[in-house]
PDB file of C-alpha atoms and ligand atoms in Angstrom:
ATOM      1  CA  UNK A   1       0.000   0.000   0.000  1.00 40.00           C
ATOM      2  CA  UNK A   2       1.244   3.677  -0.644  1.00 42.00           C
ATOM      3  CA  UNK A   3      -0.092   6.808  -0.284  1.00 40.00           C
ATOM      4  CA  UNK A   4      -0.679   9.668  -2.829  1.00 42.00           C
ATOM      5  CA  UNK A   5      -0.217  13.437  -2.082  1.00 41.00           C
ATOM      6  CA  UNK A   6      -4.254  13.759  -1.143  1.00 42.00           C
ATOM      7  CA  UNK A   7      -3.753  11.036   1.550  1.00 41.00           C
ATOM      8  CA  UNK A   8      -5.653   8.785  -0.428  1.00 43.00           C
ATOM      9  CA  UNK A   9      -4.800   5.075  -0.285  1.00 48.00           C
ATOM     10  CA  UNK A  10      -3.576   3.584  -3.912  1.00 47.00           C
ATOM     11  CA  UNK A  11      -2.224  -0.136  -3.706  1.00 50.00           C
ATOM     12  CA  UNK A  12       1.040  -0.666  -5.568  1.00 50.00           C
ATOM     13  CA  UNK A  13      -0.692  -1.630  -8.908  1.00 52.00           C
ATOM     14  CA  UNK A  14      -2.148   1.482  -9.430  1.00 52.00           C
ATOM     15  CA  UNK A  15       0.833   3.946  -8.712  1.00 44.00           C
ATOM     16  CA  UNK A  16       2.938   1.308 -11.420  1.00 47.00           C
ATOM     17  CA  UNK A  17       0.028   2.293 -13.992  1.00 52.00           C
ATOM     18  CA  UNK A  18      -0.242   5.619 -13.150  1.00 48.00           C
ATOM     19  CA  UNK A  19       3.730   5.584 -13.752  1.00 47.00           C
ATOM     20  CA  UNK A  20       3.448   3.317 -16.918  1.00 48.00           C
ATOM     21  CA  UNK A  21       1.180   6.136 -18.434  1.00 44.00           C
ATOM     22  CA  UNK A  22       3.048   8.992 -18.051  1.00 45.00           C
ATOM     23  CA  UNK A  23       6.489   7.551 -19.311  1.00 46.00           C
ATOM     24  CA  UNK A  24       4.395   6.562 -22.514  1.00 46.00           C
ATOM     25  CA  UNK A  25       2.705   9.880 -22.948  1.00 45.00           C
ATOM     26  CA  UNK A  26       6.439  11.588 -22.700  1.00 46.00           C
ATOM     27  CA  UNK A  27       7.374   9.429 -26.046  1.00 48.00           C
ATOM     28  CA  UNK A  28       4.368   9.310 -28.302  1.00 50.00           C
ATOM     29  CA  UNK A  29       4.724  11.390 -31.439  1.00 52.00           C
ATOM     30  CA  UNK A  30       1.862  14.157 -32.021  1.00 51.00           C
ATOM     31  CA  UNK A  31      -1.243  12.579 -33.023  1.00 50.00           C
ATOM     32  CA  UNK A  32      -0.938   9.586 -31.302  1.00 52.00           C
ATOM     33  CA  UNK A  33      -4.512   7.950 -29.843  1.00 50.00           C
ATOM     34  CA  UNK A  34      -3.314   6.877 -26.240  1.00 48.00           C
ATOM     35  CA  UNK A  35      -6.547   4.977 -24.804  1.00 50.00           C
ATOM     36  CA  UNK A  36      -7.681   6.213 -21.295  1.00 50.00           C
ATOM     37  CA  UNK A  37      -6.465   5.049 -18.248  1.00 53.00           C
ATOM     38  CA  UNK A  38      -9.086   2.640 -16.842  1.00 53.00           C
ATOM     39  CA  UNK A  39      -9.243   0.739 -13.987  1.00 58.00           C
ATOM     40  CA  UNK A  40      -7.958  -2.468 -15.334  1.00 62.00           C
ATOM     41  CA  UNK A  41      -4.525  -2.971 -17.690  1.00 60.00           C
ATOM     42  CA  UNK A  42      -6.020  -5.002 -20.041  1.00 65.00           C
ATOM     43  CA  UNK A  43      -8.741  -2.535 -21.220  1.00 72.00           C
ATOM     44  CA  UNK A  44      -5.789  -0.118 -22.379  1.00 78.00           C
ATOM     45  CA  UNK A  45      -5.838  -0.466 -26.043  1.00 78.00           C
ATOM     46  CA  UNK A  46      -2.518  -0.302 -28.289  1.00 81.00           C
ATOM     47  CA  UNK A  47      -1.676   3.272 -29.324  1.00 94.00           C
ATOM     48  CA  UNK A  48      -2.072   3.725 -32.772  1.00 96.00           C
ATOM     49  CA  UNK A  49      -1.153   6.877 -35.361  1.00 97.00           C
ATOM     50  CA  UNK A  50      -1.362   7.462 -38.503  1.00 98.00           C
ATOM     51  CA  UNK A  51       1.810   7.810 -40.899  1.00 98.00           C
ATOM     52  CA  UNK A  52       2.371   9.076 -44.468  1.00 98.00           C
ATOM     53  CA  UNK A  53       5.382   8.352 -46.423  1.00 98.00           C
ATOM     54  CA  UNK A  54       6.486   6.870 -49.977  1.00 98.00           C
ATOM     55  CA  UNK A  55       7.653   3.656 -51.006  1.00 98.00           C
ATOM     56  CA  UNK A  56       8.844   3.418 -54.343  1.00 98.00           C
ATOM     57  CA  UNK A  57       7.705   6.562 -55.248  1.00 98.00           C
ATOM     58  CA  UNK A  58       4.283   6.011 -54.295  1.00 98.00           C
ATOM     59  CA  UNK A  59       2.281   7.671 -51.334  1.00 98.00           C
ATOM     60  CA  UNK A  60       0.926   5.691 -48.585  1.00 98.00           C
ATOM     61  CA  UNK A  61      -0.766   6.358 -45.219  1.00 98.00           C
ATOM     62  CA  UNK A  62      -0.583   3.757 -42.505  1.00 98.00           C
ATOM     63  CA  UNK A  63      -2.585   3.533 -39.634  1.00 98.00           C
ATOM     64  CA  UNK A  64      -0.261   1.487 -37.597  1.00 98.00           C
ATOM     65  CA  UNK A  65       0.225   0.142 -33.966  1.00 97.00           C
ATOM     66  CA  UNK A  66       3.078   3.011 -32.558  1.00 97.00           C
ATOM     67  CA  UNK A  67       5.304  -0.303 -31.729  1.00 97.00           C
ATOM     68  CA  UNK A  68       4.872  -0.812 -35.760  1.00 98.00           C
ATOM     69  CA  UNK A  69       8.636  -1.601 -36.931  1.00 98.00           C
ATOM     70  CA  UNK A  70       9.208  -0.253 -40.544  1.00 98.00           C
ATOM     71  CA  UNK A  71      10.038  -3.489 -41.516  1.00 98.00           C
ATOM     72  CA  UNK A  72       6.921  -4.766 -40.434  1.00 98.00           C
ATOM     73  CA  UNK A  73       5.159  -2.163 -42.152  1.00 98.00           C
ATOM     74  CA  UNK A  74       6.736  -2.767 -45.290  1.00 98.00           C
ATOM     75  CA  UNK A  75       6.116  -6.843 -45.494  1.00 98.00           C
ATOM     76  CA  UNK A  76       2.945  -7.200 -43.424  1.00 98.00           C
ATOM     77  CA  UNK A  77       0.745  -3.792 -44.337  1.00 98.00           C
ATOM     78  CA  UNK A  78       2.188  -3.044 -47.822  1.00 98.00           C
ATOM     79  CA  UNK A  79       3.209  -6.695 -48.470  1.00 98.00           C
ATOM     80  CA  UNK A  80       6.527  -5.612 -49.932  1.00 98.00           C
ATOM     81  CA  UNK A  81       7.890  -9.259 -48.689  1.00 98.00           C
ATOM     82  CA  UNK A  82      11.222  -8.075 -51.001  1.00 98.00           C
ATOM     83  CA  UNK A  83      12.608  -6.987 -47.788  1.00 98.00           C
ATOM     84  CA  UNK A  84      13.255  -9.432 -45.554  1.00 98.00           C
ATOM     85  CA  UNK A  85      13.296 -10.214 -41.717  1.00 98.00           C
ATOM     86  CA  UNK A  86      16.403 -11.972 -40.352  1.00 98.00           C
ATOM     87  CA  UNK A  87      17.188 -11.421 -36.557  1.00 98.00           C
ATOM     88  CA  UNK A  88      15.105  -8.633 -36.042  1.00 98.00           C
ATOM     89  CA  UNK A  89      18.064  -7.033 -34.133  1.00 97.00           C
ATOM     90  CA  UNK A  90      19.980  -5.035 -36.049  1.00 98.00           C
ATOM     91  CA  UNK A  91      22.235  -8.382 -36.541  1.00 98.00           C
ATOM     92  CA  UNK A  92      21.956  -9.184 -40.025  1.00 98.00           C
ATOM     93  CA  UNK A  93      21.328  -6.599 -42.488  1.00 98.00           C
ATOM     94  CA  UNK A  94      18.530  -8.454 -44.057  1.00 98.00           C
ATOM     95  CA  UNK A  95      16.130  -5.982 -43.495  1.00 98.00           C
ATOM     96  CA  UNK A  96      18.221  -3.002 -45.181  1.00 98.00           C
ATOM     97  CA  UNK A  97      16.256  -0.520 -46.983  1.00 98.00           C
ATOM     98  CA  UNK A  98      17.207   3.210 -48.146  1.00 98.00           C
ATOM     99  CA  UNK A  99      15.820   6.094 -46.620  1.00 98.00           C
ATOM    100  CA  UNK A 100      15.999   9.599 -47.607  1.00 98.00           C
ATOM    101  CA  UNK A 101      19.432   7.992 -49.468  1.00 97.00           C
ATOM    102  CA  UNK A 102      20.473   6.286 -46.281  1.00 97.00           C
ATOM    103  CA  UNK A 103      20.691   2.552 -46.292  1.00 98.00           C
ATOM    104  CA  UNK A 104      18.746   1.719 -42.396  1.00 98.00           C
ATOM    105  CA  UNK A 105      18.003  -1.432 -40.450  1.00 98.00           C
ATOM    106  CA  UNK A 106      14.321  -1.183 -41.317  1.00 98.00           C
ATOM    107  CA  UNK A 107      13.735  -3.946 -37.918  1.00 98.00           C
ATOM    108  CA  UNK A 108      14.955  -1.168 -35.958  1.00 98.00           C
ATOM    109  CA  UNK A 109      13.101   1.692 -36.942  1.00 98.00           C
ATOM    110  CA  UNK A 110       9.444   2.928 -36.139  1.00 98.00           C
ATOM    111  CA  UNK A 111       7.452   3.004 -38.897  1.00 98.00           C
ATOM    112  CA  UNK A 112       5.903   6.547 -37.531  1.00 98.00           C
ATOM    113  CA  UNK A 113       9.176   7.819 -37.539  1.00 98.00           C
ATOM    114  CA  UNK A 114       8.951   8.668 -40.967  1.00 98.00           C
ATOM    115  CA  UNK A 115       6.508  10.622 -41.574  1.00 98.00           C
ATOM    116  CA  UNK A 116       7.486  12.290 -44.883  1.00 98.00           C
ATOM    117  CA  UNK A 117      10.130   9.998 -45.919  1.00 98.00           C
ATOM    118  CA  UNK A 118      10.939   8.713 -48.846  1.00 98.00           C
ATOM    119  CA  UNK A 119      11.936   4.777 -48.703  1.00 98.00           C
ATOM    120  CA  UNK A 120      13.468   2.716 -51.783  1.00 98.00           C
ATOM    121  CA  UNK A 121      12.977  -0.989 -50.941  1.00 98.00           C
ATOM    122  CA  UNK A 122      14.273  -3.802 -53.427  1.00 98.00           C
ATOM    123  CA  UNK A 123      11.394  -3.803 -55.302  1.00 98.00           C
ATOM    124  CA  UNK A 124      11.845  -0.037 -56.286  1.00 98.00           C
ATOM    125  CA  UNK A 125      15.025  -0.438 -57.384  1.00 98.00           C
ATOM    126  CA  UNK A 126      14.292  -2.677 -60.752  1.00 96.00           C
ATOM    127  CA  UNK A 127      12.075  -5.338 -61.839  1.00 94.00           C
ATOM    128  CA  UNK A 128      13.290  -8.686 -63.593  1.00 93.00           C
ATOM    129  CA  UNK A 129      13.001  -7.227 -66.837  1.00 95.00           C
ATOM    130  CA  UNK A 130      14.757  -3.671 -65.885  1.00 96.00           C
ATOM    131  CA  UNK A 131      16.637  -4.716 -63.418  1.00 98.00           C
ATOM    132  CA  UNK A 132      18.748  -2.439 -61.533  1.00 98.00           C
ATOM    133  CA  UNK A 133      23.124  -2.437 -62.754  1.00 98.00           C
ATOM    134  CA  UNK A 134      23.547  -3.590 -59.066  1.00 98.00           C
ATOM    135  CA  UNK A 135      20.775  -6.466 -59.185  1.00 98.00           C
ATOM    136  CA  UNK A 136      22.110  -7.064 -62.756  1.00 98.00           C
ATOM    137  CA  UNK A 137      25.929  -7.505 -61.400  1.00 98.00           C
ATOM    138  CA  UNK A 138      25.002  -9.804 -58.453  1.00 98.00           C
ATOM    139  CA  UNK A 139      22.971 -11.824 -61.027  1.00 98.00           C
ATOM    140  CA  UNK A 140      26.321 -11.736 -63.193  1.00 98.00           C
ATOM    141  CA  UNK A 141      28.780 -12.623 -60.595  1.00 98.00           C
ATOM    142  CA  UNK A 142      26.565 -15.223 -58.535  1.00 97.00           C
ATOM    143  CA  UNK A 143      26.401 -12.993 -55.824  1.00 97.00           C
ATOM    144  CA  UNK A 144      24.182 -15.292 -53.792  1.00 97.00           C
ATOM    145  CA  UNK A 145      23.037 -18.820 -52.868  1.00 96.00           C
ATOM    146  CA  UNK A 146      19.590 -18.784 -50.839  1.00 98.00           C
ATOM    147  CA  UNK A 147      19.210 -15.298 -51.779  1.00 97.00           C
ATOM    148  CA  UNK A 148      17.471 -14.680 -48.619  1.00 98.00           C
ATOM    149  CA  UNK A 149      20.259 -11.606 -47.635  1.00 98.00           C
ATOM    150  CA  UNK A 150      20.143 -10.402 -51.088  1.00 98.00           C
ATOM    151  CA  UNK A 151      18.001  -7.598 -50.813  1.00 98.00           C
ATOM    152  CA  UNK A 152      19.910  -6.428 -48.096  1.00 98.00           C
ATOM    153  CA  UNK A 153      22.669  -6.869 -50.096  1.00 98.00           C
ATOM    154  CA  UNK A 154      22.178  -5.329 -52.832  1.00 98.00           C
ATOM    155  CA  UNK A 155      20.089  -2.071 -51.015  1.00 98.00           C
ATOM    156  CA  UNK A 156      23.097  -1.494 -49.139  1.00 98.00           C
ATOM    157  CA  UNK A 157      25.539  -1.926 -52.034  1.00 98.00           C
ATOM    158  CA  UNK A 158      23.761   0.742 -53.865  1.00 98.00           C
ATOM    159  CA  UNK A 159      23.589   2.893 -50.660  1.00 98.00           C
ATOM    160  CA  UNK A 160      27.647   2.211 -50.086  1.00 98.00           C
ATOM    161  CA  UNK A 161      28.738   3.361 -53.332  1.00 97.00           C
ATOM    162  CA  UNK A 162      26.628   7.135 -52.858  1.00 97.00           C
ATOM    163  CA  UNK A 163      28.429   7.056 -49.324  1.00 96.00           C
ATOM    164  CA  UNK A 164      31.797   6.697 -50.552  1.00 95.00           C
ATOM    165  CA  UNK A 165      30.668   9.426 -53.486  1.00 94.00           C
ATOM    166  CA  UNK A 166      29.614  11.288 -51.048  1.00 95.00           C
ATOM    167  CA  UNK A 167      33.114  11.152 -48.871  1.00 93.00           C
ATOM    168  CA  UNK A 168      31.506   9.477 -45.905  1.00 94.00           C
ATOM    169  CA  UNK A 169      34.639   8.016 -43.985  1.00 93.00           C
ATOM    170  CA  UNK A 170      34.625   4.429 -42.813  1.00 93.00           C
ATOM    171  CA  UNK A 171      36.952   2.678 -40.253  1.00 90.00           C
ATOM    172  CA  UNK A 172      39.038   1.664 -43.228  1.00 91.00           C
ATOM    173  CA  UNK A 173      39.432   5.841 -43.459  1.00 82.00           C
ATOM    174  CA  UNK A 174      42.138   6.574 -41.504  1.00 82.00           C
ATOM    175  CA  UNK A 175      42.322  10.313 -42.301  1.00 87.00           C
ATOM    176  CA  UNK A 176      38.678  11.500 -41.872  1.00 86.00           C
ATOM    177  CA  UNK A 177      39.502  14.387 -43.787  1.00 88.00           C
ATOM    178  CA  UNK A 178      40.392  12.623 -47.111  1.00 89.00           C
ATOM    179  CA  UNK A 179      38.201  11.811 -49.336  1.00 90.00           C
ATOM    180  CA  UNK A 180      37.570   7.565 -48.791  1.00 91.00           C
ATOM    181  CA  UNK A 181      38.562   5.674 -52.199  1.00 88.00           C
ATOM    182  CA  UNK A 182      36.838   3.071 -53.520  1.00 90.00           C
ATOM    183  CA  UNK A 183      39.132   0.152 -52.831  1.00 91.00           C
ATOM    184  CA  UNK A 184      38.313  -3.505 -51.633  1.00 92.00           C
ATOM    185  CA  UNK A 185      39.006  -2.852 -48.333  1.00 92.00           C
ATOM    186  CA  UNK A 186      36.061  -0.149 -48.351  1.00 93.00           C
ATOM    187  CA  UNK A 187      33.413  -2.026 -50.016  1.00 95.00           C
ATOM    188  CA  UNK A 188      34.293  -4.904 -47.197  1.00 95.00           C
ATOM    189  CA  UNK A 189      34.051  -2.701 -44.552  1.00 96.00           C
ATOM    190  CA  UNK A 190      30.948  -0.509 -45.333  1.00 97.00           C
ATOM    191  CA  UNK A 191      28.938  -4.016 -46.176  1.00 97.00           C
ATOM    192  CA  UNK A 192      30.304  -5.709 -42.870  1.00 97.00           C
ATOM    193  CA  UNK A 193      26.562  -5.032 -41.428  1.00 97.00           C
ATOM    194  CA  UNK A 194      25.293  -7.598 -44.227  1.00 98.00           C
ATOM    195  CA  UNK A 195      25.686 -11.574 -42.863  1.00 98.00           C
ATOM    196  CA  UNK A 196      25.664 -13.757 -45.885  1.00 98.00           C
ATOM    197  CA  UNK A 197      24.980 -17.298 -43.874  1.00 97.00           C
ATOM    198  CA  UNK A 198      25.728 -18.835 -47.846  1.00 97.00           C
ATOM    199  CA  UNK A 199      29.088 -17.351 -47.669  1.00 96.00           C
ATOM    200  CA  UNK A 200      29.051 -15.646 -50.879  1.00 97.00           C
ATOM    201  CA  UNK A 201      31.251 -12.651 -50.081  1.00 97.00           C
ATOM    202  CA  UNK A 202      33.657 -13.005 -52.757  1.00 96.00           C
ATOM    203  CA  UNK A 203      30.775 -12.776 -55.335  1.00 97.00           C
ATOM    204  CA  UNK A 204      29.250 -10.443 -53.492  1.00 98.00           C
ATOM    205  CA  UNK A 205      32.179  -8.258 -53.385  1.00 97.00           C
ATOM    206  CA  UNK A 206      33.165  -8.860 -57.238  1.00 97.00           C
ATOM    207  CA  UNK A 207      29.373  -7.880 -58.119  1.00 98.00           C
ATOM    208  CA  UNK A 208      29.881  -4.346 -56.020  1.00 98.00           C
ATOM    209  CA  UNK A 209      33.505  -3.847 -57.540  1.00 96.00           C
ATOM    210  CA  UNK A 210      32.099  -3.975 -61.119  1.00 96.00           C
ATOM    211  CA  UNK A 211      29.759  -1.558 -60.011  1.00 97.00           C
ATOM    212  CA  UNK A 212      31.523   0.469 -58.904  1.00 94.00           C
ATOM    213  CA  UNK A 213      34.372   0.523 -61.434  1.00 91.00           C
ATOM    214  CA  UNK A 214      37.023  -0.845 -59.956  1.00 86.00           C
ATOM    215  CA  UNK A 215      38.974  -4.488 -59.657  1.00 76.00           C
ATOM    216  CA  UNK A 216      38.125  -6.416 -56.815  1.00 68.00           C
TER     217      UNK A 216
HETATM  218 FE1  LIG B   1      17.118  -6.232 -39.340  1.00 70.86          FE
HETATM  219 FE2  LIG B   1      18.527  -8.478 -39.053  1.00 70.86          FE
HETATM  220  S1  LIG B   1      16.446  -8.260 -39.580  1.00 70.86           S
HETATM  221  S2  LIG B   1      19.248  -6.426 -39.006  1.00 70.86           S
HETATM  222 FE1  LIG B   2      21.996 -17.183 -48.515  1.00 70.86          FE
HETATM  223 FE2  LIG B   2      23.213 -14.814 -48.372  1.00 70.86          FE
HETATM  224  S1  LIG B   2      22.752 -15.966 -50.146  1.00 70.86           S
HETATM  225  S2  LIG B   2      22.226 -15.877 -46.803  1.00 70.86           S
END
């Protein structure tokens, strides 16, 4: 039993969902539908909020659970199953999509995090018939076996090669100032994120390098 500032008894239960409340009202984005407190914790309904963004180019608006991941949004509300779901940790890199022209760990992103965004999965980068030079080159070199990292892969590889444009250092950059080249060593290092359980780095690699320009 504990008392509250009136003097009022509250048992224990009640001052943990009183406290459960508030911390989740301090993190909801605007707009989200938090369902009163009530007496008992199961009659608190999931908060929910609605998100717009693009996938491919083309507008959505979600109306998703706030605990939503992006990842799950993707596969389970747009069924864009290209992406795919691996440890759900931030382990793998089988979830990798490109956001705003950032490659991301879609299983460890809220979906209503982007509101506005613009997200390039592997099915907006090319089809089978117009396939995209980085989906054609991993074709090419047999840059996979199961294929099930592939996507990842491949949305990462294209996401790599703008970052070393771009003069993003890596760990392989030991002056942060100069501009990183685009060397094996890079390409290794900036798709370490991306598990291939198949093993097919080599290919992998040789698909990016072509890519890219240069010998692997
Ligand atoms: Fe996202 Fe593994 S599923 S990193
Ligand atoms: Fe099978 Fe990479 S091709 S996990």
């Amino acid at each position: 039993m504990k008392f509250d500032e009136r003097g009022l008894r509250a048992t224990r239960r009640e001052v943990l969902k009183a406290g459960a409340v508030t911390v989740a009202a301090g993190v909801m984005p605007a707009g989200t539908v938090v369902a009163a407190q009530t007496d008992d914790a199961q009659d608190i309904a999931p908060a929910s909020a609605k998100v717009a963004f693009k996938v491919n180019g083309k507008a959505h608006e979600l109306d998703v659970d706030t605990r939503t991941t992006l990842l799950d949004a993707l596969r389970e509300h747009l069924h864009l199953t290209g992406t795919k779901k691996g440890c759900d940790h931030g382990q793998c890199g089988a979830c990798t999509v490109i956001v705003d022209g950032r490659r991301i760990n879609s299983c460890l992103s809220l979906a209503v995090m982007h509101e506005g965004s613009e997200v390039t999965t592997i099915e907006g980068l090319g089809t089978p018939q117009r396939m995209h030079p980085m989906q054609r080159a991993f074709v090419k070199h047999d840059g996979y076996q199961c294929g099930y990292c592939t996507p990842g892969q491949i949305c990462s590889a294209v996401a790599v090669l703008d970052e070393i444009k771009a003069g993003v250092p890596s760990h392989v950059t030991a002056d942060l100032t100069a501009r990183p080249g685009l060397t094996t060593d890079e390409l290794r290092e900036r798709m370490s994120g991306n598990i291939c359980r198949c093993g097919a780095y080599s290919n992998i690699v040789d698909a990016i390098s072509e890519v890219a320009g240069v010998k692997a």
